[in-house]
XYZ file of C-alpha atoms in Angstrom:
668
model
C -36.951 17.769 -18.962
C -36.793 14.274 -20.437
C -33.446 15.229 -21.984
C -32.033 16.114 -18.549
C -33.365 12.884 -17.034
C -31.745 10.872 -19.833
C -28.496 12.766 -19.306
C -28.481 11.939 -15.589
C -29.234 8.277 -16.316
C -26.287 8.097 -18.712
C -24.070 9.745 -16.106
C -24.979 7.139 -13.494
C -24.761 4.197 -15.892
C -21.522 2.295 -16.395
C -22.733 0.931 -19.753
C -21.085 3.844 -21.547
C -17.664 3.122 -20.017
C -14.972 1.796 -22.292
C -14.788 -2.012 -22.155
C -11.896 -4.472 -22.341
C -11.991 -7.589 -24.526
C -13.355 -9.606 -21.588
C -16.193 -7.108 -20.986
C -14.616 -5.517 -17.917
C -14.655 -1.721 -17.597
C -11.468 -0.163 -18.913
C -9.682 3.114 -18.264
C -10.386 5.807 -20.871
C -6.644 6.115 -21.396
C -3.329 5.030 -19.937
C -2.842 8.579 -18.647
C -6.084 8.324 -16.695
C -4.909 5.088 -15.054
C -1.507 6.524 -14.186
C -2.912 9.779 -12.783
C -5.562 8.013 -10.691
C -2.985 5.529 -9.384
C -0.530 8.340 -8.669
C -3.312 10.071 -6.772
C -3.607 7.058 -4.500
C 0.077 7.319 -3.637
C 0.710 11.061 -3.887
C -1.193 12.864 -1.173
C -0.685 15.549 1.412
C 1.759 13.163 3.089
C 4.231 13.796 0.266
C 4.130 17.512 1.011
C 4.139 17.389 4.814
C 5.190 13.899 6.040
C 8.241 13.365 3.831
C 9.870 16.720 4.738
C 9.300 16.012 8.439
C 11.125 12.683 8.140
C 14.018 14.300 6.265
C 14.235 17.136 8.805
C 14.356 14.684 11.713
C 17.191 12.786 9.962
C 18.738 15.827 8.320
C 21.516 15.282 5.792
C 22.081 13.706 2.398
C 22.793 10.376 4.093
C 18.987 10.047 4.311
C 18.785 9.335 0.581
C 20.979 6.216 0.679
C 18.532 4.012 2.648
C 15.654 5.870 0.960
C 16.802 4.928 -2.548
C 17.647 1.372 -1.488
C 14.130 0.980 -0.075
C 12.650 2.171 -3.369
C 14.414 -0.606 -5.270
C 14.058 -3.332 -2.613
C 10.505 -2.720 -1.375
C 8.490 -0.300 -3.491
C 9.223 -1.255 -7.106
C 9.064 -5.051 -6.553
C 5.849 -4.636 -4.555
C 4.140 -2.599 -7.245
C 5.322 -4.997 -9.942
C 3.513 -7.776 -8.088
C 0.298 -5.852 -7.424
C -0.086 -4.202 -10.827
C 0.791 -7.438 -12.653
C -1.641 -9.727 -10.801
C -4.434 -7.157 -10.988
C -3.983 -6.785 -14.725
C -3.342 -10.445 -15.507
C -6.032 -11.950 -13.273
C -8.703 -9.303 -13.972
C -9.988 -8.714 -10.476
C -9.664 -6.834 -7.221
C -7.504 -7.927 -4.311
C -9.487 -11.027 -3.287
C -10.079 -12.312 -6.831
C -6.470 -11.667 -7.881
C -4.874 -13.401 -4.899
C -7.371 -16.258 -5.231
C -5.882 -16.767 -8.687
C -2.357 -16.885 -7.249
C -3.523 -19.473 -4.733
C -6.835 -19.856 -2.952
C -4.993 -19.821 0.386
C -4.075 -16.199 -0.300
C -7.677 -14.981 -0.336
C -7.194 -13.702 3.199
C -4.263 -11.538 2.121
C -6.539 -9.846 -0.409
C -9.263 -9.419 2.198
C -6.753 -8.029 4.710
C -5.573 -5.400 2.205
C -9.210 -4.382 1.689
C -9.642 -4.032 5.446
C -6.530 -1.836 5.650
C -8.012 0.486 3.029
C -11.404 0.435 4.769
C -9.908 1.488 8.109
C -7.515 4.084 6.711
C -10.004 5.746 4.339
C -12.380 6.573 7.211
C -9.879 8.487 9.324
C -7.960 9.838 6.330
C -11.072 11.796 5.364
C -10.994 13.500 8.786
C -7.537 14.894 8.078
C -9.123 16.397 4.975
C -11.794 17.906 7.213
C -9.159 19.695 9.288
C -7.624 21.038 6.090
C -11.051 22.275 5.001
C -11.352 24.257 8.240
C -8.086 26.019 7.409
C -9.234 26.500 3.820
C -12.464 28.178 4.955
C -10.583 30.556 7.244
C -8.076 31.355 4.485
C -10.604 33.825 3.056
C -10.609 35.846 6.310
C -8.282 38.839 6.493
C -6.196 38.976 8.542
C -5.730 35.227 8.807
C -7.228 34.054 12.116
C -4.085 32.154 13.132
C -1.944 35.286 12.884
C -1.667 35.657 16.673
C -0.908 31.979 17.380
C -0.947 29.094 14.934
C -0.873 26.563 17.764
C -3.855 28.078 19.574
C -5.882 28.178 16.350
C -4.987 24.568 15.535
C -5.937 23.247 18.972
C -8.977 25.437 19.687
C -10.562 26.019 16.280
C -9.559 22.935 14.279
C -9.116 19.969 16.615
C -11.108 21.424 19.530
C -9.661 18.673 21.658
C -9.895 18.325 25.406
C -6.727 17.027 27.036
C -6.974 13.473 28.421
C -6.373 12.489 32.019
C -3.104 10.576 31.932
C -2.797 6.994 33.105
C 0.101 5.421 34.959
C 2.249 2.372 34.254
C 4.037 1.399 37.450
C 6.726 -1.196 38.182
C 4.030 -3.830 38.705
C 2.101 -3.055 35.530
C -0.783 -0.762 34.615
C -1.969 1.214 37.640
C -4.483 3.423 35.808
C -5.684 3.947 32.252
C -5.939 7.167 30.262
C -9.415 8.667 30.242
C -10.910 11.111 27.768
C -13.408 13.545 29.294
C -14.158 15.233 25.953
C -16.693 13.083 24.106
C -18.896 15.724 22.483
C -19.499 15.862 18.739
C -18.020 18.828 16.844
C -20.653 20.237 14.490
C -18.329 21.857 11.950
C -16.233 18.710 11.689
C -19.357 16.645 10.999
C -20.503 19.078 8.304
C -17.176 19.139 6.510
C -16.972 15.347 6.787
C -20.281 15.027 4.913
C -18.953 17.398 2.235
C -15.696 15.447 1.860
C -17.509 12.121 1.444
C -19.812 13.674 -1.151
C -16.752 14.810 -3.128
C -15.214 11.342 -2.830
C -18.454 9.795 -4.104
C -18.484 12.123 -7.132
C -14.949 11.047 -8.049
C -15.623 7.308 -8.213
C -19.363 6.527 -8.307
C -19.396 5.453 -11.967
C -16.164 3.477 -12.076
C -12.937 4.166 -13.901
C -14.690 6.244 -16.543
C -15.371 9.028 -14.025
C -12.272 8.331 -11.876
C -9.972 8.700 -14.867
C -11.462 12.110 -15.629
C -11.529 13.225 -11.994
C -7.802 12.443 -11.741
C -7.033 15.275 -14.160
C -8.408 17.680 -11.535
C -7.443 15.972 -8.274
C -3.922 15.007 -9.407
C -2.817 17.141 -12.347
C -4.009 20.473 -10.902
C -2.186 20.044 -7.547
C 1.048 19.367 -9.434
C 0.758 22.797 -11.083
C -0.151 24.411 -7.760
C 2.764 22.714 -6.011
C 5.153 24.133 -8.611
C 3.793 27.625 -7.882
C 4.210 27.098 -4.119
C 7.691 25.734 -4.709
C 8.752 28.872 -6.549
C 7.292 31.145 -3.867
C 8.752 29.296 -0.886
C 12.204 28.963 -2.422
C 12.273 32.717 -3.083
C 11.606 33.635 0.563
C 14.250 35.512 2.499
C 16.890 33.114 3.893
C 15.230 30.152 2.153
C 18.715 29.069 1.126
C 19.522 28.176 4.730
C 16.773 25.593 4.773
C 17.582 24.255 1.313
C 21.215 23.822 2.342
C 20.001 21.906 5.369
C 18.031 19.635 3.020
C 20.397 19.097 0.130
C 23.737 20.487 1.206
C 24.659 18.723 4.440
C 25.978 15.309 5.436
C 25.729 13.781 8.884
C 27.871 10.652 8.971
C 26.937 9.945 12.597
C 23.303 9.395 11.575
C 24.287 7.056 8.758
C 24.910 4.176 11.131
C 21.689 4.764 13.042
C 19.088 2.013 12.826
C 16.428 4.691 13.252
C 17.518 6.327 9.985
C 17.138 3.083 8.024
C 13.839 2.199 9.663
C 12.389 5.661 8.998
C 13.537 5.731 5.361
C 12.063 2.272 4.682
C 8.828 3.281 6.399
C 8.528 6.479 4.375
C 8.967 4.699 1.035
C 6.689 1.890 2.099
C 3.802 4.070 3.276
C 4.047 6.821 0.658
C 3.952 4.468 -2.339
C 0.743 2.794 -1.125
C 1.770 -0.846 -1.525
C -0.596 -3.149 0.365
C -3.756 -1.025 0.196
C -5.129 -2.994 -2.748
C -5.959 -0.062 -5.007
C -3.137 -0.803 -7.447
C -4.569 -4.302 -7.892
C -8.097 -2.945 -8.324
C -7.085 -0.183 -10.728
C -4.774 -2.444 -12.770
C -7.668 -4.889 -13.238
C -9.361 -2.192 -15.359
C -6.335 -1.917 -17.639
C -6.102 -3.676 -20.943
C -4.919 -7.212 -20.178
C -1.872 -6.625 -22.374
C -0.826 -3.227 -20.966
C 2.778 -2.537 -19.957
C 2.342 -3.386 -16.263
C 6.009 -3.473 -15.253
C 6.712 -0.118 -16.845
C 3.569 1.354 -15.241
C 4.659 0.109 -11.803
C 8.096 1.658 -12.239
C 6.607 4.962 -13.397
C 4.247 5.074 -10.399
C 6.995 4.521 -7.833
C 9.459 6.911 -9.443
C 6.887 9.681 -9.935
C 5.772 9.406 -6.311
C 9.320 9.612 -4.966
C 10.306 12.357 -7.397
C 7.262 14.435 -6.431
C 7.929 14.284 -2.698
C 11.655 14.920 -3.141
C 11.021 18.062 -5.212
C 8.060 19.272 -3.116
C 10.263 19.107 0.010
C 12.277 22.072 -1.314
C 9.225 24.255 -0.607
C 9.060 23.120 3.023
C 12.771 23.622 3.550
C 12.481 27.088 2.018
C 9.941 27.822 4.774
C 12.265 26.192 7.336
C 15.061 28.574 6.335
C 12.684 31.542 6.299
C 11.511 30.799 9.864
C 15.085 29.966 10.966
C 14.138 26.469 12.109
C 16.916 23.912 12.472
C 17.587 20.675 14.384
C 19.256 22.675 17.174
C 16.349 24.969 18.095
C 13.653 22.509 16.949
C 14.764 18.920 17.604
C 11.835 17.237 15.797
C 9.033 18.168 13.409
C 5.924 16.022 12.895
C 3.870 15.862 9.707
C 0.920 17.650 11.325
C 3.249 20.324 12.709
C 4.554 21.124 9.227
C 1.105 21.143 7.615
C -0.886 22.877 10.344
C 1.704 24.962 12.225
C 4.928 25.608 10.270
C 3.445 26.342 6.838
C 0.595 28.544 8.199
C 3.099 30.511 10.307
C 5.178 31.253 7.210
C 2.121 32.164 5.123
C 1.080 34.808 7.672
C 4.335 36.665 7.072
C 4.083 36.576 3.268
C 2.700 39.474 1.236
C -0.716 38.409 -0.085
C -1.071 35.920 2.753
C -4.679 35.023 1.924
C -3.837 34.053 -1.641
C -1.013 31.746 -0.534
C -3.152 30.239 2.223
C -5.946 29.439 -0.241
C -3.459 27.974 -2.731
C -1.678 25.837 -0.130
C -4.744 24.362 1.540
C -6.578 23.857 -1.761
C -3.550 21.871 -2.930
C -3.715 19.716 0.197
C -7.476 19.218 -0.235
C -7.164 18.044 -3.847
C -4.224 15.772 -3.053
C -6.165 14.369 -0.120
C -9.253 13.612 -2.212
C -7.066 11.980 -4.885
C -5.743 9.627 -2.176
C -9.141 8.944 -0.593
C -11.342 7.714 -3.411
C -8.899 4.981 -4.601
C -9.097 3.392 -1.137
C -12.905 3.370 -1.267
C -12.699 2.014 -4.815
C -10.883 -1.038 -3.457
C -14.034 -2.051 -1.571
C -16.357 -1.170 -4.467
C -14.283 -3.307 -6.859
C -14.404 -6.293 -4.483
C -18.200 -6.037 -4.206
C -18.698 -5.592 -7.948
C -16.408 -8.572 -8.656
C -18.459 -10.709 -6.292
C -21.987 -9.666 -7.316
C -21.281 -8.236 -10.784
C -24.629 -7.563 -12.502
C -26.769 -8.004 -9.385
C -26.018 -4.500 -8.091
C -25.305 -1.173 -9.768
C -21.997 0.479 -9.078
C -23.386 3.952 -8.172
C -25.638 2.336 -5.549
C -22.696 0.461 -4.028
C -20.526 3.594 -4.083
C -23.213 5.708 -2.419
C -23.920 3.076 0.255
C -20.221 2.747 1.092
C -19.694 6.517 1.215
C -22.678 6.829 3.565
C -21.438 4.021 5.838
C -17.928 5.500 5.859
C -19.348 8.897 6.828
C -21.306 7.371 9.704
C -18.261 5.479 10.972
C -16.129 8.629 10.679
C -18.363 10.357 13.223
C -16.312 8.790 16.013
C -13.388 10.894 14.777
C -15.579 14.035 14.762
C -15.480 14.185 18.560
C -13.387 16.091 21.073
C -11.163 13.024 21.460
C -11.176 12.236 17.723
C -7.583 13.371 17.213
C -6.325 10.936 19.842
C -8.438 8.101 18.452
C -7.149 8.805 14.955
C -3.563 8.688 16.178
C -4.195 5.424 18.023
C -5.686 3.681 14.990
C -3.256 5.164 12.453
C -0.187 4.075 14.393
C -1.048 0.371 14.451
C -2.892 0.004 11.158
C 0.259 1.282 9.418
C 2.983 -0.198 11.603
C 1.310 -3.587 12.086
C -1.483 -4.425 9.657
C -0.140 -2.814 6.488
C 3.388 -4.150 6.942
C 2.042 -7.637 7.667
C -0.126 -7.569 4.541
C 2.799 -6.741 2.258
C 5.053 -9.251 4.026
C 2.359 -11.874 3.392
C 2.135 -10.859 -0.261
C 5.871 -11.313 -0.761
C 6.424 -14.408 1.382
C 3.323 -16.428 0.490
C 3.228 -15.724 -3.236
C 6.778 -17.109 -3.561
C 6.017 -20.100 -1.313
C 2.628 -21.550 -2.233
C 2.238 -20.554 -5.881
C 1.977 -23.870 -7.793
C 3.406 -25.718 -4.803
C 2.061 -29.021 -6.202
C 4.745 -28.760 -8.883
C 7.343 -28.660 -6.122
C 5.718 -31.608 -4.305
C 6.080 -33.791 -7.395
C 9.774 -32.953 -7.710
C 10.972 -32.787 -4.098
C 8.376 -34.531 -1.952
C 6.203 -32.956 0.744
C 8.592 -33.472 3.718
C 11.413 -31.604 1.974
C 9.096 -28.735 1.028
C 7.743 -28.554 4.592
C 11.195 -28.477 6.233
C 12.576 -25.881 3.829
C 9.662 -23.477 4.185
C 9.288 -24.212 7.892
C 12.883 -23.071 8.342
C 12.191 -20.003 6.191
C 9.244 -18.800 8.285
C 10.441 -19.974 11.704
C 13.817 -18.363 11.066
C 12.149 -14.986 10.673
C 9.748 -15.415 13.610
C 12.265 -16.774 16.122
C 15.051 -14.549 14.814
C 13.221 -11.282 15.461
C 11.970 -12.572 18.820
C 15.529 -13.300 19.957
C 16.639 -9.995 18.478
C 14.233 -8.081 20.715
C 14.888 -10.231 23.782
C 18.695 -10.428 23.547
C 20.346 -8.427 20.744
C 20.065 -7.808 17.025
C 23.192 -9.839 16.289
C 21.951 -12.813 18.275
C 18.577 -12.651 16.533
C 20.170 -12.555 13.093
C 22.420 -15.487 13.936
C 19.590 -17.618 15.329
C 17.256 -16.755 12.444
C 19.807 -17.564 9.749
C 20.832 -20.704 11.644
C 17.250 -22.017 11.738
C 16.817 -21.320 8.042
C 20.087 -23.054 7.123
C 19.222 -26.050 9.325
C 15.779 -26.366 7.736
C 17.304 -26.097 4.265
C 19.936 -28.752 5.068
C 17.318 -31.211 6.342
C 15.166 -30.477 3.304
C 18.062 -31.137 0.929
C 18.712 -34.463 2.685
C 15.060 -35.540 2.484
C 14.504 -34.199 -1.030
C 14.182 -36.689 -3.860
C 16.013 -35.957 -7.083
C 13.785 -33.899 -9.416
C 12.884 -35.559 -12.695
C 12.074 -32.252 -14.377
C 14.942 -30.129 -15.660
C 15.967 -26.850 -14.062
C 17.139 -23.765 -16.002
C 20.796 -23.265 -16.932
C 23.231 -23.396 -14.026
C 20.748 -25.160 -11.755
C 20.549 -28.157 -14.067
C 24.212 -29.139 -13.664
C 23.720 -31.719 -10.935
C 21.098 -33.257 -8.671
C 21.894 -31.084 -5.625
C 21.516 -27.850 -7.564
C 18.223 -29.082 -9.031
C 16.947 -29.874 -5.545
C 17.914 -26.410 -4.329
C 16.265 -24.779 -7.343
C 12.904 -26.431 -6.810
C 12.919 -25.906 -3.045
C 14.197 -22.331 -2.944
C 13.292 -20.620 -6.205
C 10.709 -22.507 -8.248
C 7.411 -21.014 -6.973
C 8.466 -17.369 -7.235
C 10.130 -17.847 -10.593
C 7.128 -19.697 -11.992
C 4.837 -16.866 -10.860
C 7.121 -14.462 -12.703
C 7.063 -16.602 -15.856
C 3.293 -17.043 -15.802
C 2.713 -13.319 -15.321
C 5.193 -12.457 -18.078
C 3.138 -14.505 -20.537
C 0.469 -11.817 -20.185
C 2.137 -8.567 -19.082
C 5.342 -8.886 -21.148
C 3.885 -9.353 -24.615
C 5.317 -7.474 -27.578
C 7.617 -4.658 -26.505
C 6.313 -4.548 -22.933
C 8.789 -4.714 -20.090
C 9.195 -8.142 -18.483
C 9.367 -8.835 -14.761
C 13.143 -9.360 -14.296
C 14.606 -12.702 -13.274
C 15.962 -11.356 -9.957
C 12.508 -10.153 -8.855
C 11.302 -13.340 -7.141
C 14.470 -14.107 -5.116
C 14.612 -10.438 -4.079
C 11.095 -10.266 -2.638
C 11.492 -13.672 -0.956
C 14.956 -13.447 0.569
C 15.589 -9.702 0.931
C 12.310 -7.768 0.987
C 10.349 -10.227 3.161
C 12.877 -10.448 6.038
C 13.251 -6.656 6.051
C 9.479 -6.215 6.283
C 9.189 -8.765 9.071
C 11.822 -6.899 11.084
C 9.946 -3.619 10.536
C 6.702 -5.356 11.535
C 8.197 -6.684 14.759
C 9.315 -3.217 15.899
C 5.702 -2.225 16.617
C 5.250 -4.612 19.547
C 7.815 -3.121 21.954
C 6.281 0.308 21.262
C 2.813 -0.948 22.157
C 4.035 -2.202 25.528
C 4.772 1.382 26.566
C 1.266 2.522 25.490
C -0.827 -0.366 26.774
C -2.628 1.811 29.333
C -4.196 4.059 26.683
C -7.611 2.783 25.443
C -7.339 4.413 21.991
C -4.010 2.684 21.320
C -5.374 -0.606 22.625
C -8.372 -0.222 20.288
C -6.120 0.447 17.278
C -3.852 -2.453 18.242
C -6.752 -4.933 18.431
C -8.324 -3.612 15.208
C -5.046 -4.084 13.344
C -4.818 -7.713 14.380
C -8.054 -8.536 12.582
C -6.081 -8.132 9.344
C -3.605 -10.734 10.598
C -6.439 -13.072 11.524
C -8.007 -12.747 8.052
C -4.744 -13.740 6.377
C -3.893 -16.646 8.723
C -7.389 -18.201 8.757
C -7.551 -18.176 4.939
C -4.149 -19.854 4.776
C -5.438 -22.721 6.928
C -9.132 -22.811 5.942
C -9.537 -21.234 2.469
C -13.027 -22.667 1.888
C -14.452 -20.349 4.545
C -13.648 -17.442 2.206
C -15.627 -18.764 -0.756
C -18.287 -16.144 -0.024
C -15.847 -13.343 -0.939
C -14.851 -14.815 -4.310
C -16.927 -14.561 -7.526
C -18.792 -17.845 -7.979
C -17.412 -18.491 -11.439
C -13.841 -17.933 -10.219
C -13.725 -20.159 -7.144
C -11.410 -22.656 -8.846
C -9.093 -20.137 -10.522
C -6.256 -20.868 -8.103
C -6.418 -24.639 -8.574
C -3.850 -25.981 -11.022
C -2.705 -29.478 -11.854
C 0.939 -30.338 -11.255
C 2.935 -29.523 -14.392
C 6.499 -28.438 -13.553
C 7.825 -25.635 -15.731
C 4.711 -25.553 -17.943
C 3.413 -21.992 -18.054
C -0.151 -21.199 -17.038
C -1.295 -20.255 -20.529
C -0.490 -23.769 -21.745
C -2.368 -25.310 -18.802
C -5.442 -23.185 -19.474
C -5.361 -23.843 -23.211
C -5.102 -27.610 -22.811
C -7.743 -27.649 -20.066
C -10.111 -25.767 -22.404
C -9.415 -28.275 -25.186
C -10.216 -31.197 -22.926
C -13.393 -29.510 -21.695
C -14.478 -28.928 -25.288
C -13.919 -32.619 -26.065
C -16.028 -33.586 -23.062
C -13.194 -35.351 -21.228
C -13.808 -35.876 -17.533
C -10.172 -36.518 -16.629
C -7.373 -33.938 -16.641
C -4.574 -34.250 -19.175
C -1.335 -35.956 -18.171
C 1.508 -33.492 -18.473
C 5.080 -34.347 -19.222
C 7.672 -32.094 -17.616
C 8.824 -29.367 -19.927
C 12.289 -28.275 -20.836
C 13.144 -24.712 -19.789
C 13.935 -23.950 -23.408
C 10.872 -25.658 -24.868
C 9.151 -22.972 -26.896
C 5.808 -24.751 -26.651
C 5.658 -24.250 -22.907
C 7.629 -21.116 -22.350
C 6.703 -17.592 -23.241
C 8.753 -15.836 -25.874
C 9.282 -12.794 -23.715
C 10.856 -14.878 -20.938
C 13.749 -15.807 -23.244
C 15.105 -12.285 -22.621
C 15.596 -13.240 -18.958
């Protein structure tokens, strides 16, 4: 008996987890990190959401904006998140505090996004579990009507009473007469949260092992489903629709580009914070850039290949854009696939296999989001609380909150929250990551070289150009908005160049030719490039991949404006839904993420409570243009050891000075 008690204690203790040099828990292996991180990105959405987007924009032209979005949004975003998590050894709040203390709110906002999404995401798993349970019944209970089974046995929803928006505004609001709790949904929800707890209660030691089941096993099962669905009668018709057609008329559609960007953005999981949290448990010297690239490419490759199975079913059921104009993700997962399974020989086996695959993929995407919150709490309180206690408390709270989705109007509430938390909050978080990290990182260096007025006018034009540009674009036309936005940015840059003093520090290569180019370098490119250089000191050691030189200008001047345009598209849509309480609730909830980020930017000291006490000053750096962070930290430590009360006086460094530049950066 004592042996069993000791065994349980060891299971619930994190003391046996592998440790990094700094004492932080570390992944058992690189494979464990990659599989767990893939699990956060690869979920049931890759199997059911991606094919629905491709079907609604059918044709190979889909892959042009899709691939561009991978390289412009996904890979640069993951490079940032994985690198700062690994280099700065903390979750979202601690890592962004290290970039600059005014970015604490961005980290907190990403945690809130995960907290909101993880609660309702578990309910989608509950609906899958209902199908999974009935998959053992022969004949399958949805044989007569998949739609009736979905509505009456799974969702059990009661239709709302519609509201009216008249010419003078809202005349009446939607009302939801069905408010009762659904017992089976509650029971399965408790089971799902227990499974999530088991996958992450003891940190990365247990999560890395759980990933072999929740991520590796579904890959094998998906391959089996792929072979079966592609061998169905007339499956070739659907596959030709997917990979053998071209619709040039759609290529010029703004909807195509918006949808492709949204799919890449949401499926890769940038902005949820779990890449930062998980990377913080890597070895500090791991190959972060290569890991980020692997994660994005594996996610996109998985969903591209898995879509062949869905299009095999599409051909088998003779579905096409003519007889079925649009397919939603839920329709594919809960209506189209089950309808095809009914007609297959051995229907029960294929039903069990399909829904078990969705369950495992769903769990692999759920526990990383909860781990984001656990990591933030453990960073803040460290040894004061035990991780299993925190994990259990959070799982219990999440279950209790999820009860509001276990009602007869839960489906509508879920849709209302999901729409705005993704289209507004998540997009804003990633836009903030890109725009702020390349604006305020080591901005004191820029002050010393350009002066504050020049910095203020340049960055004021940068942000106002985006805000006013998209506003004019919605009010007048896209062309007018682009012209106004670019005009404001150019005007701000011109005024800044006029006010800017001539930098005394050198600039790299081409930018050092004359005073005007040096001014432009420090105003437009210094902060982002210095973040890249400082991160490369850590993540690009030895043979590790370095963050490329074009990374910082890309996320600042290409990725950020694209994200802000995507973000702005949510507001006109809300205006048409403003008489529905569930959409209003989701809209308001999403704006709390915006408030977190903006308040921290203006009043960072109010967020001290969320940052580990010993790391409050991590984001404070003395002005030292072109001196990399490792040199600053080393010299600061030397002065502290000598008992000096005053900071060292730094001379500006040459871009080719080996004493202040990392060896790896010479490749760039």
